[in-house]
PDB file of C-alpha atoms and ligand atoms in Angstrom:
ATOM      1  CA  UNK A   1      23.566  -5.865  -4.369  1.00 47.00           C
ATOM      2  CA  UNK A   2      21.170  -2.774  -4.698  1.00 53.00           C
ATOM      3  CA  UNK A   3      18.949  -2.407  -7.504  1.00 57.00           C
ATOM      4  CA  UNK A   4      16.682   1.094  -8.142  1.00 87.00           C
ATOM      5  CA  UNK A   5      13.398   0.216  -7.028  1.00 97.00           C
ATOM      6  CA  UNK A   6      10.646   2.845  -8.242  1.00 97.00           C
ATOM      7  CA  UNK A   7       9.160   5.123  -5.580  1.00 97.00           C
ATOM      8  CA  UNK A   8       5.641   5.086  -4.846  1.00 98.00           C
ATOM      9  CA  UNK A   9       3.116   7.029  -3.238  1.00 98.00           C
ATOM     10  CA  UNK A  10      -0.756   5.573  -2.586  1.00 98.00           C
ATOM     11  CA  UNK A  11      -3.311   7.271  -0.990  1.00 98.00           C
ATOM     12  CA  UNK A  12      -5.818   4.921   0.860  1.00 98.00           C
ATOM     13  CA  UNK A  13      -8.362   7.315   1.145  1.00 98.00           C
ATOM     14  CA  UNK A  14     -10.251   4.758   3.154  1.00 98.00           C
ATOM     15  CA  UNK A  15     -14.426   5.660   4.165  1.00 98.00           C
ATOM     16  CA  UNK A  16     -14.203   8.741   2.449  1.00 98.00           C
ATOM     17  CA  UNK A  17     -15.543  10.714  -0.125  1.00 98.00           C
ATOM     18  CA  UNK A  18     -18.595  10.461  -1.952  1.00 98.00           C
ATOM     19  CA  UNK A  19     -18.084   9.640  -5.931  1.00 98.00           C
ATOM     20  CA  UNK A  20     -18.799  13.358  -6.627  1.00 98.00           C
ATOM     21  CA  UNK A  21     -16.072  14.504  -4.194  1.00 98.00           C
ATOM     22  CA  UNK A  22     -13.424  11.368  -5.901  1.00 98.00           C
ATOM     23  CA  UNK A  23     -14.557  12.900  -9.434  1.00 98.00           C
ATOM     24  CA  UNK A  24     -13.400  16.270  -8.204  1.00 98.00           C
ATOM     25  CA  UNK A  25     -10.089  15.240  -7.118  1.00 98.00           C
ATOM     26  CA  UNK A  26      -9.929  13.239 -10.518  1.00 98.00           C
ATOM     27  CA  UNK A  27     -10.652  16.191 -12.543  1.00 98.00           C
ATOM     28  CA  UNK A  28      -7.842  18.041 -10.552  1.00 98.00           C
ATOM     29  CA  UNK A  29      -4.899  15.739 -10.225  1.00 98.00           C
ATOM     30  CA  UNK A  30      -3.567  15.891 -13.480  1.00 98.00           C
ATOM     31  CA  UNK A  31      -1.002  18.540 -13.415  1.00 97.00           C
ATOM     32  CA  UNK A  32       0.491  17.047 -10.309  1.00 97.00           C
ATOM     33  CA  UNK A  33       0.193  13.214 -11.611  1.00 98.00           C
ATOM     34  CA  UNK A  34       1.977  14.755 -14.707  1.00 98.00           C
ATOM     35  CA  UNK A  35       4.704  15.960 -12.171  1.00 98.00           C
ATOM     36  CA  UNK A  36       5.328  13.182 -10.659  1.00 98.00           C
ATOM     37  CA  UNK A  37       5.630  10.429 -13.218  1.00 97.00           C
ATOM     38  CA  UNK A  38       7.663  13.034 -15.097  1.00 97.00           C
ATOM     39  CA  UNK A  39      10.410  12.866 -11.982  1.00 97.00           C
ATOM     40  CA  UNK A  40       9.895   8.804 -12.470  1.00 96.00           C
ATOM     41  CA  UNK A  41       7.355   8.098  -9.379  1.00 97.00           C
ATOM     42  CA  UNK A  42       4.521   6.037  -9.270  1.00 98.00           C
ATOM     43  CA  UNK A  43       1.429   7.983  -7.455  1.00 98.00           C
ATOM     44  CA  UNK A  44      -2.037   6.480  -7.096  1.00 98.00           C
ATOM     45  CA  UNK A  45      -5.097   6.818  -4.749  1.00 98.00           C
ATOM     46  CA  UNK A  46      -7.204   4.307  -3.411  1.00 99.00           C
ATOM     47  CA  UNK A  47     -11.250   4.952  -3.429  1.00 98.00           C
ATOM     48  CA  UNK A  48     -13.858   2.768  -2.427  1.00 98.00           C
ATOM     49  CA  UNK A  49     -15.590   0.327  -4.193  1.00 98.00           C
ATOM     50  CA  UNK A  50     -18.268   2.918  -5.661  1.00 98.00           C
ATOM     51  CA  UNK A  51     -15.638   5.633  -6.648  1.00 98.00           C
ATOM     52  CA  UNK A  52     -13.429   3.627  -8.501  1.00 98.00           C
ATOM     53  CA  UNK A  53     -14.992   3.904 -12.082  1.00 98.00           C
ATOM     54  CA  UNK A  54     -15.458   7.801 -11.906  1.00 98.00           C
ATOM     55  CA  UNK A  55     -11.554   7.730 -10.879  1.00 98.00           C
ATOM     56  CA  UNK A  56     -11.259   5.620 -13.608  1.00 98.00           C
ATOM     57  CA  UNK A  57     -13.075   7.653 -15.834  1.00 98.00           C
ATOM     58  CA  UNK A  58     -11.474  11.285 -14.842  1.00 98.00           C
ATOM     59  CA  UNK A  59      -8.281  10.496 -13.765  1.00 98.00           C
ATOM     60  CA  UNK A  60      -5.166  10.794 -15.824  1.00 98.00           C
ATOM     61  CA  UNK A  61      -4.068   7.114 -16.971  1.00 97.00           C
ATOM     62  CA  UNK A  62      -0.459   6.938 -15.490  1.00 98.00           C
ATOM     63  CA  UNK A  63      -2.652   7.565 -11.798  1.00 98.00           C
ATOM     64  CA  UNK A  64      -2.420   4.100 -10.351  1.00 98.00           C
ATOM     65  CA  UNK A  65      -6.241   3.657  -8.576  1.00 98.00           C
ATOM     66  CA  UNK A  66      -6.521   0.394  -6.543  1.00 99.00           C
ATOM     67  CA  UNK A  67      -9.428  -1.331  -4.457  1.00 99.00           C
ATOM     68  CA  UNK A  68      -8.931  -1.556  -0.895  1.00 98.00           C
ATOM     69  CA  UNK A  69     -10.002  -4.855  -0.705  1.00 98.00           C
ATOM     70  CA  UNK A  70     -11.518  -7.605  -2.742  1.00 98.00           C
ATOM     71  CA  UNK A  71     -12.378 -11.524  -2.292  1.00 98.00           C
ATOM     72  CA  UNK A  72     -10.538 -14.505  -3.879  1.00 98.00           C
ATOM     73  CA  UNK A  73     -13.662 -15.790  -5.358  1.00 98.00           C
ATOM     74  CA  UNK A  74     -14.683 -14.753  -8.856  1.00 98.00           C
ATOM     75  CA  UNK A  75     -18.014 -15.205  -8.169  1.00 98.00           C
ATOM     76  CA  UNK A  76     -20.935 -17.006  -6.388  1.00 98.00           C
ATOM     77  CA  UNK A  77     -22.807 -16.299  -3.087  1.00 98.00           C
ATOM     78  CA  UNK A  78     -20.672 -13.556  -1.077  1.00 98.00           C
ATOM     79  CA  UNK A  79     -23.217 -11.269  -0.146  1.00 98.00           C
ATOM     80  CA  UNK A  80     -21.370  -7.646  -0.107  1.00 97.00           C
ATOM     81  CA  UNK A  81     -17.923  -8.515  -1.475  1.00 98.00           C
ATOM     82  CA  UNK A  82     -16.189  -7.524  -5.041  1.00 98.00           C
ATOM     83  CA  UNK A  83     -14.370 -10.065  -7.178  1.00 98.00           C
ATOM     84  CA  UNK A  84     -11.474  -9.572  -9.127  1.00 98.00           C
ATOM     85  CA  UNK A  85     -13.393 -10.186 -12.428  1.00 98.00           C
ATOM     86  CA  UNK A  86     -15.563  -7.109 -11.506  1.00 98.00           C
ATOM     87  CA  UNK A  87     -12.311  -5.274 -10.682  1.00 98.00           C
ATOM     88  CA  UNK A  88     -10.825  -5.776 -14.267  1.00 98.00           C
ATOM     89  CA  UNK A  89     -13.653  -4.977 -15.987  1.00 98.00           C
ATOM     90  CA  UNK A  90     -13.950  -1.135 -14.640  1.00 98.00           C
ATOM     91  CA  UNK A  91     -10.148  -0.916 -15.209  1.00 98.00           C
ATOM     92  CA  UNK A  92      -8.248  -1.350 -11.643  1.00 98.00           C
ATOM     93  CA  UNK A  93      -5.395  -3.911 -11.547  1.00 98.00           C
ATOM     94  CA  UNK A  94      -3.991  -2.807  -8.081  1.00 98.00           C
ATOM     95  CA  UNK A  95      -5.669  -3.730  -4.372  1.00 99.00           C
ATOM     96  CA  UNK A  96      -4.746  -2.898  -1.088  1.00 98.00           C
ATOM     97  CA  UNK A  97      -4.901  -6.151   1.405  1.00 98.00           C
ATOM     98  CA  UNK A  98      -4.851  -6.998   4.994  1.00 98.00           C
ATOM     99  CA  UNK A  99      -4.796  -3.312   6.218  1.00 98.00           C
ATOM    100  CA  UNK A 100      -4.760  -3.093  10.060  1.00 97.00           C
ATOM    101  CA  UNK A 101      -8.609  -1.456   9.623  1.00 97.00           C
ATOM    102  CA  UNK A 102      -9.577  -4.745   7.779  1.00 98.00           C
ATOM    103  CA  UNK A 103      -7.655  -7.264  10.407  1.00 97.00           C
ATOM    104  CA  UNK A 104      -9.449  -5.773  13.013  1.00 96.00           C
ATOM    105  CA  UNK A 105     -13.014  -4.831  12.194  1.00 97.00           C
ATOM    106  CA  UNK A 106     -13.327  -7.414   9.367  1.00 96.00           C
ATOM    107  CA  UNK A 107     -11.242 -10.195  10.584  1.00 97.00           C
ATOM    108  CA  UNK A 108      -8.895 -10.225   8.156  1.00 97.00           C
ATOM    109  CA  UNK A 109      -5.789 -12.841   8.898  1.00 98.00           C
ATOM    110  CA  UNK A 110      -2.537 -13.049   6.745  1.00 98.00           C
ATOM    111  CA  UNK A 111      -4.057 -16.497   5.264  1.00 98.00           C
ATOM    112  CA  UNK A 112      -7.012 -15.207   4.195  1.00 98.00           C
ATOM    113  CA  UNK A 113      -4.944 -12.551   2.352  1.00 98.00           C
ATOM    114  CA  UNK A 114      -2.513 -15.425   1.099  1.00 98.00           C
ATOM    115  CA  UNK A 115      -5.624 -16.483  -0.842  1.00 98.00           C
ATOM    116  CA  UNK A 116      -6.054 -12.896  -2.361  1.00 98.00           C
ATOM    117  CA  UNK A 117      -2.591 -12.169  -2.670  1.00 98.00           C
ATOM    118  CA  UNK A 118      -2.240 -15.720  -4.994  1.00 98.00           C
ATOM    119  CA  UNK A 119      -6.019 -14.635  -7.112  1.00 98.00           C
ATOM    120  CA  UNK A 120      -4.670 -11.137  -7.875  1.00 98.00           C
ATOM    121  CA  UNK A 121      -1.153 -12.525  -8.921  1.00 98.00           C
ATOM    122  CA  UNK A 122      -2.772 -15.258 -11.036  1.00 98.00           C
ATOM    123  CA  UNK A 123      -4.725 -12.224 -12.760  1.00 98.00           C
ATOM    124  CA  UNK A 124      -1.986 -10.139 -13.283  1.00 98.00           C
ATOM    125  CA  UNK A 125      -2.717  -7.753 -10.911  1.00 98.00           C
ATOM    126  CA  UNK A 126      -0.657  -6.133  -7.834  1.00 98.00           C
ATOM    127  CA  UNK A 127      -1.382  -6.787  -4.648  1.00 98.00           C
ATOM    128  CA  UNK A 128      -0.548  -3.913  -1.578  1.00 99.00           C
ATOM    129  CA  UNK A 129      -0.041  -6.095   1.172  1.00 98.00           C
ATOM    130  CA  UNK A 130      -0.382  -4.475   4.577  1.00 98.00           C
ATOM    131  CA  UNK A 131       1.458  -5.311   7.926  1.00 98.00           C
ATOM    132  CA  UNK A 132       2.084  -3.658  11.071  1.00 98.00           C
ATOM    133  CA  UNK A 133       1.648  -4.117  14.630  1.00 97.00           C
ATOM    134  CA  UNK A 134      -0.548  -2.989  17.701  1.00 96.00           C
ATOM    135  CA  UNK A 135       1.365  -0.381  20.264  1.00 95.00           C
ATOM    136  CA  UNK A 136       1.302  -3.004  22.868  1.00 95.00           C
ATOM    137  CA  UNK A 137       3.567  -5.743  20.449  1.00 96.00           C
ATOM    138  CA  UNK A 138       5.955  -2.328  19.662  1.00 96.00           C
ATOM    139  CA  UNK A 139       5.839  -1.576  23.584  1.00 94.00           C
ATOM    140  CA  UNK A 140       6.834  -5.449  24.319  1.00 96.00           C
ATOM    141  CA  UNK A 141       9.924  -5.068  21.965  1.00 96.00           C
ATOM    142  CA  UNK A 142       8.104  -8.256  19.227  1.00 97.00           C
ATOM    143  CA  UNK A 143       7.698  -5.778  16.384  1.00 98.00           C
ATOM    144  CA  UNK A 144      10.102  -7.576  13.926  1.00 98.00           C
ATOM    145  CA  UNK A 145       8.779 -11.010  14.798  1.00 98.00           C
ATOM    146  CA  UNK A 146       4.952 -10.226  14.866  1.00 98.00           C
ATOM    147  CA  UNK A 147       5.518  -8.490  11.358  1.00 98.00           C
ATOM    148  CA  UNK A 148       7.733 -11.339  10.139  1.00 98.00           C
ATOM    149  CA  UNK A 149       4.366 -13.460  10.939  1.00 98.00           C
ATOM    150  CA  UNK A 150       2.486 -11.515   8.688  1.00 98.00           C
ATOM    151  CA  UNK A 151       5.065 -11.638   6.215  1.00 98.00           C
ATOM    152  CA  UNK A 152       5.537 -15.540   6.057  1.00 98.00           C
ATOM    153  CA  UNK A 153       1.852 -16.034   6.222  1.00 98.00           C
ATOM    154  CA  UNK A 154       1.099 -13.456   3.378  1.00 98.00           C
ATOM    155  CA  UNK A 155       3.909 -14.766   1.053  1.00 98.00           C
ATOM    156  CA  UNK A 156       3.542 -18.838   1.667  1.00 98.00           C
ATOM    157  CA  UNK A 157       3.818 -20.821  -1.216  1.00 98.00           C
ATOM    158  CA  UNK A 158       5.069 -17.716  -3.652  1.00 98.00           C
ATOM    159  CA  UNK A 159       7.308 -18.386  -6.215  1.00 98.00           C
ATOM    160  CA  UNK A 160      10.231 -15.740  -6.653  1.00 98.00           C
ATOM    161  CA  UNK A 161       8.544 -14.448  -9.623  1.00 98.00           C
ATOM    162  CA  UNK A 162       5.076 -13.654  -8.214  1.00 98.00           C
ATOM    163  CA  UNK A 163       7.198 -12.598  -5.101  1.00 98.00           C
ATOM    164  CA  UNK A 164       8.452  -9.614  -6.460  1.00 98.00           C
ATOM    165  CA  UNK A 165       5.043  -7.959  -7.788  1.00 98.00           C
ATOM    166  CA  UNK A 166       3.950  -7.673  -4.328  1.00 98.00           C
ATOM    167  CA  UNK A 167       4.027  -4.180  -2.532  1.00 98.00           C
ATOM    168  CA  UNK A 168       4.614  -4.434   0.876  1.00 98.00           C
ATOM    169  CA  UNK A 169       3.308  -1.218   3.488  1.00 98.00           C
ATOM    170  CA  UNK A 170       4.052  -1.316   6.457  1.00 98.00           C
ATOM    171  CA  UNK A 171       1.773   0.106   8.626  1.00 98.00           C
ATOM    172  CA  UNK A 172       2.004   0.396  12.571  1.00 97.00           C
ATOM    173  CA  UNK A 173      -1.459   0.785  14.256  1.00 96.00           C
ATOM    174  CA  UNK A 174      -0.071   2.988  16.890  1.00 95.00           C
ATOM    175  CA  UNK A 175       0.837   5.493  14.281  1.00 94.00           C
ATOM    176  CA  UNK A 176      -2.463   5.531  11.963  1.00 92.00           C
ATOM    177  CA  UNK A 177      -4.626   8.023  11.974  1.00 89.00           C
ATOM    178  CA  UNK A 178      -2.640   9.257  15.356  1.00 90.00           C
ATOM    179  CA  UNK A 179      -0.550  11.933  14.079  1.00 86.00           C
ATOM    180  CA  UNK A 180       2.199   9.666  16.050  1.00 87.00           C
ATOM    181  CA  UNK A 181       4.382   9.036  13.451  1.00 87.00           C
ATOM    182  CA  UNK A 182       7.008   6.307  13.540  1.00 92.00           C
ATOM    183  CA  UNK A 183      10.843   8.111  13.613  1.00 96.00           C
ATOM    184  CA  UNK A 184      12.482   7.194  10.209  1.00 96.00           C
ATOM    185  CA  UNK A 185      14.726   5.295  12.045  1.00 97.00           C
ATOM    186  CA  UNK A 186      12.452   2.875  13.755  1.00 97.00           C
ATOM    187  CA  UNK A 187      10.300   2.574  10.177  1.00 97.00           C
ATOM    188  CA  UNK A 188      13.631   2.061   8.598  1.00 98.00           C
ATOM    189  CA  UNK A 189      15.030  -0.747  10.785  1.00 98.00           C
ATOM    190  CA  UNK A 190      11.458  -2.750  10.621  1.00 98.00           C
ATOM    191  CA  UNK A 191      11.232  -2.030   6.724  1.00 98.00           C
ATOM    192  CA  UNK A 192      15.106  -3.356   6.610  1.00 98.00           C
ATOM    193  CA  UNK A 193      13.671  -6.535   8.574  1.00 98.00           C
ATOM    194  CA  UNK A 194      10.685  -7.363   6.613  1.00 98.00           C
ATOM    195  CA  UNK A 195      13.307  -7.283   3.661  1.00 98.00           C
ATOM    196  CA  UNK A 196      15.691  -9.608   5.551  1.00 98.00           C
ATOM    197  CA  UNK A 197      12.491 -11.786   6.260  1.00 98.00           C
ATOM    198  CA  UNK A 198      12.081 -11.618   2.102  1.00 98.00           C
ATOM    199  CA  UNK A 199      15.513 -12.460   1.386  1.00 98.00           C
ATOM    200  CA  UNK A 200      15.310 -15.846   3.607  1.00 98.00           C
ATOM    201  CA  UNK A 201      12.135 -16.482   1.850  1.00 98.00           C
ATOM    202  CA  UNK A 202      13.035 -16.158  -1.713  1.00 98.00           C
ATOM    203  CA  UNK A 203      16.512 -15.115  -1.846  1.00 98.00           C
ATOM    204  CA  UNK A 204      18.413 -11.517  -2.444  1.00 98.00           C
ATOM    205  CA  UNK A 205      17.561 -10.591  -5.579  1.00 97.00           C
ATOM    206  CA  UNK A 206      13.816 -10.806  -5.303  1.00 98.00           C
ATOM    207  CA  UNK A 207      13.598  -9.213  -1.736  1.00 98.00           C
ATOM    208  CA  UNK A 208      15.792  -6.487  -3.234  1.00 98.00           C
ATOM    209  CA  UNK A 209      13.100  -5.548  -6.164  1.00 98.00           C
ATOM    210  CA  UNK A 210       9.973  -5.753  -3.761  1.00 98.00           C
ATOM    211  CA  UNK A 211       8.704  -2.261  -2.990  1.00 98.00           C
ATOM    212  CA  UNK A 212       8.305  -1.314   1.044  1.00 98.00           C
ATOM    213  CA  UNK A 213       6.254   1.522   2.097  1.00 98.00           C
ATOM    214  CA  UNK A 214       5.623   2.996   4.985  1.00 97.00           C
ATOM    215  CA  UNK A 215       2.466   4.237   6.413  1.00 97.00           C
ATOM    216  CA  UNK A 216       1.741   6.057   9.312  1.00 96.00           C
ATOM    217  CA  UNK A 217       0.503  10.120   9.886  1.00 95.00           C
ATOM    218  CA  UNK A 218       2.939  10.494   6.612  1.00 96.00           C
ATOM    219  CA  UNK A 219       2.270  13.946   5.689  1.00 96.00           C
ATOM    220  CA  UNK A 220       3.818  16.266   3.357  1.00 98.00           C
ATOM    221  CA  UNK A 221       5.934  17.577   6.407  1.00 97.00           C
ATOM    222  CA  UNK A 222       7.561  14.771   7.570  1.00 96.00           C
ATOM    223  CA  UNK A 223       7.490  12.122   3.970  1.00 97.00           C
ATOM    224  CA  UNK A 224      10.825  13.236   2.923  1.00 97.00           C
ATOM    225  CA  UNK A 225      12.652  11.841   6.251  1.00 96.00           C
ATOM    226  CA  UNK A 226      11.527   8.615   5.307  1.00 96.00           C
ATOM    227  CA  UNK A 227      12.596   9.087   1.566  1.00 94.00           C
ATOM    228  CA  UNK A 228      15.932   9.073   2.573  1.00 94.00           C
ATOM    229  CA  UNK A 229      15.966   5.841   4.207  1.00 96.00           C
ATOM    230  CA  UNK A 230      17.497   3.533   1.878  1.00 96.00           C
ATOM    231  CA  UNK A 231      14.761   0.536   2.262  1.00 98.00           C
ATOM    232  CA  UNK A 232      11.416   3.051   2.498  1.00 98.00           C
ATOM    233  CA  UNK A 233      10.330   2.646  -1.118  1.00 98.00           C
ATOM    234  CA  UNK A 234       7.342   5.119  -0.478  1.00 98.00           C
ATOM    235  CA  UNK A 235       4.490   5.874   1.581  1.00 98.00           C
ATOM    236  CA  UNK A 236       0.724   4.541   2.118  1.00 98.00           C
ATOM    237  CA  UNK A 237      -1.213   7.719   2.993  1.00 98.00           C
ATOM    238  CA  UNK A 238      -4.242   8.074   4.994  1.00 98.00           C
ATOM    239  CA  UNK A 239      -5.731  11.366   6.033  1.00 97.00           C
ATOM    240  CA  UNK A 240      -3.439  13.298   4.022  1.00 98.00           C
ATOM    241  CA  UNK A 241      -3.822  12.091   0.621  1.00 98.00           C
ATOM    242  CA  UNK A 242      -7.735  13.008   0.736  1.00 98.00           C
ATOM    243  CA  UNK A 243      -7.269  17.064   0.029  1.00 98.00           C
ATOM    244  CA  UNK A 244      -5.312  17.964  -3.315  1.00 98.00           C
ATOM    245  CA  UNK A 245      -3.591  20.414  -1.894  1.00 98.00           C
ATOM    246  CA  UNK A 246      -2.167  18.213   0.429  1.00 98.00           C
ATOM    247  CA  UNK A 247      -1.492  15.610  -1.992  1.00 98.00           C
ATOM    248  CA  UNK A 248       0.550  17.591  -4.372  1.00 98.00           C
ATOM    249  CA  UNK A 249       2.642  18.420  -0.976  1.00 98.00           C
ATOM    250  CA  UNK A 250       3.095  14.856  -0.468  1.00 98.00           C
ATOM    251  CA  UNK A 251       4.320  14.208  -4.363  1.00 98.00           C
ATOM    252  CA  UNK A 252       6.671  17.250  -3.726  1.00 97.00           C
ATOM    253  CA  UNK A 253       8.139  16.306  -0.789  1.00 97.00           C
ATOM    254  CA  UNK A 254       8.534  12.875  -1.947  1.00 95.00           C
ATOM    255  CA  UNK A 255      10.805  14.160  -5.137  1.00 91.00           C
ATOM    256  CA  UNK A 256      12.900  16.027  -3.330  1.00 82.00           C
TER     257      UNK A 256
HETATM  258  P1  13P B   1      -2.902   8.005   8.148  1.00 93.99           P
HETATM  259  O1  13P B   1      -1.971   8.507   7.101  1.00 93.99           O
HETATM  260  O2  13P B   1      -4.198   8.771   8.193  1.00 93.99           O
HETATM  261  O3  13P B   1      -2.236   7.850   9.467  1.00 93.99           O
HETATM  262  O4  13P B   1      -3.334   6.526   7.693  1.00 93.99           O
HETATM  263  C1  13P B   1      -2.350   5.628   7.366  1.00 93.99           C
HETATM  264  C2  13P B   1      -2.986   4.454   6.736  1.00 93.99           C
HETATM  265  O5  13P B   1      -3.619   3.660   7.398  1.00 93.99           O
HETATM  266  C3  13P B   1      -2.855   4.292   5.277  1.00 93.99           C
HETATM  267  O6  13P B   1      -3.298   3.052   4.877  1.00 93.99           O
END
């Protein structure tokens, strides 16, 4: 059974831009926010902890801005993290988790993400939760059971409800940032497993309503191959979600 899942295109704009430089493309993405939602998309952009309020505060309202990280605890002594509580007040009810940049400069494991993933949900807020493996695991032929790892770990102890308001992205390192895309194909038939993973976990239904993106050198060029693959829900963007110009490519591409 196939049910329309909404398309969906986040930019993780990752250690960039300064809040002046996120008002700017605030100010400017109107028009092509307009566009989108108006051909039934979901866009969205996520800054860093100090540009989310001017997003917030410049950016049309249907443009989805999320945190790109944030800690389970709602307070207390955690020198240099964000709590969720913070997060609501300013607006933002979306945030990025366990991207490949996190797991591997910041430690991040799929538990600790479990935690996050479970705070978020209990707040009403959607969690983008990142997998993806290292060239070496691709190379080895383990993709679909390294990323079925993550998977498990990320979604223990989910009920089918809270299930199905996750976002899923996955992410291969060896194509981030690289300009080495993965084909459509080989994004498709890891997307298709992570869904198969989903449907042991909590059943048909519920894997079929929980959004997949890929992410990976997606650039306005090449984001319509994956479109067409019938479990790529949308795309986590990197460097090419940072420039409007290239954005609105990526939002045109994507509605084709
Ligand atoms: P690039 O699009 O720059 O490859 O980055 C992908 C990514 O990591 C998005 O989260």
């Amino acid at each position: 059974m196939t049910m329309a899942r909404k398309k969906l295109l986040l930019g993780n704009w990752k250690m960039n831009k300064t809040p002046s430089e996120a008002k700017e493309f605030a100010l400017g993405c109107s028009e092509m926010v307009h566009f989108a939602v108006s051909h039934g998309i979901d866009v969205g952009v996520a800054p860093t902890f100090v540009c989310l309020q001017t997003v917030v505060e410049n950016a049309p309202k249907d443009l989805i801005i999320a945190a790109q990280n944030v800690n389970e605890h709602d307070h207390g002594a955690y020198t240099g993290e964000i709590s969720i509580p913070m997060l609501k007040e300013i607006g933002i009810s979306w945030v990025i988790l366990g991207h490949s940049e996190r797991r591997t400069y910041n430690g991040e494991t799929s538990l600790a993400c479990n935690a996050k993933i479970k705070a978020l949900l209990a707040n009403s807020m959607t969690p983008v939760y990142c997998c993806g493996e290292t060239l070496e695991t691709f190379e080895q032929g383990q993709t679909k059971a390294f990323v079925a790892k993550q998977i498990e770990e990320g979604f223990a102890g989910l009920s089918k409800e809270e299930a199905e308001k996750v976002v899923v992205a996955y992410e291969p390192i060896w194509a981030i940032g690289t300009g080495k895309n993965a084909t459509k194909e080989i994004a498709e038939d890891t997307i298709a497993s992570i869904r198969s993973v989903l449907k042991g976990l909590f059943g048909e239904q519920t894997a079929e309503k929980i959004r997949i993106l890929y992410g990976g050198s997606v650039k306005p060029n090449n984001i319509a191959e994956y479109m067409s693959e019938k479990d790529i829900d949308g795309a986590l963007v990197g460097g090419a979600s940072l420039a409007l110009d290239s954005y609105r490519g990526l939002i045109e591409n994507l509605v084709k």
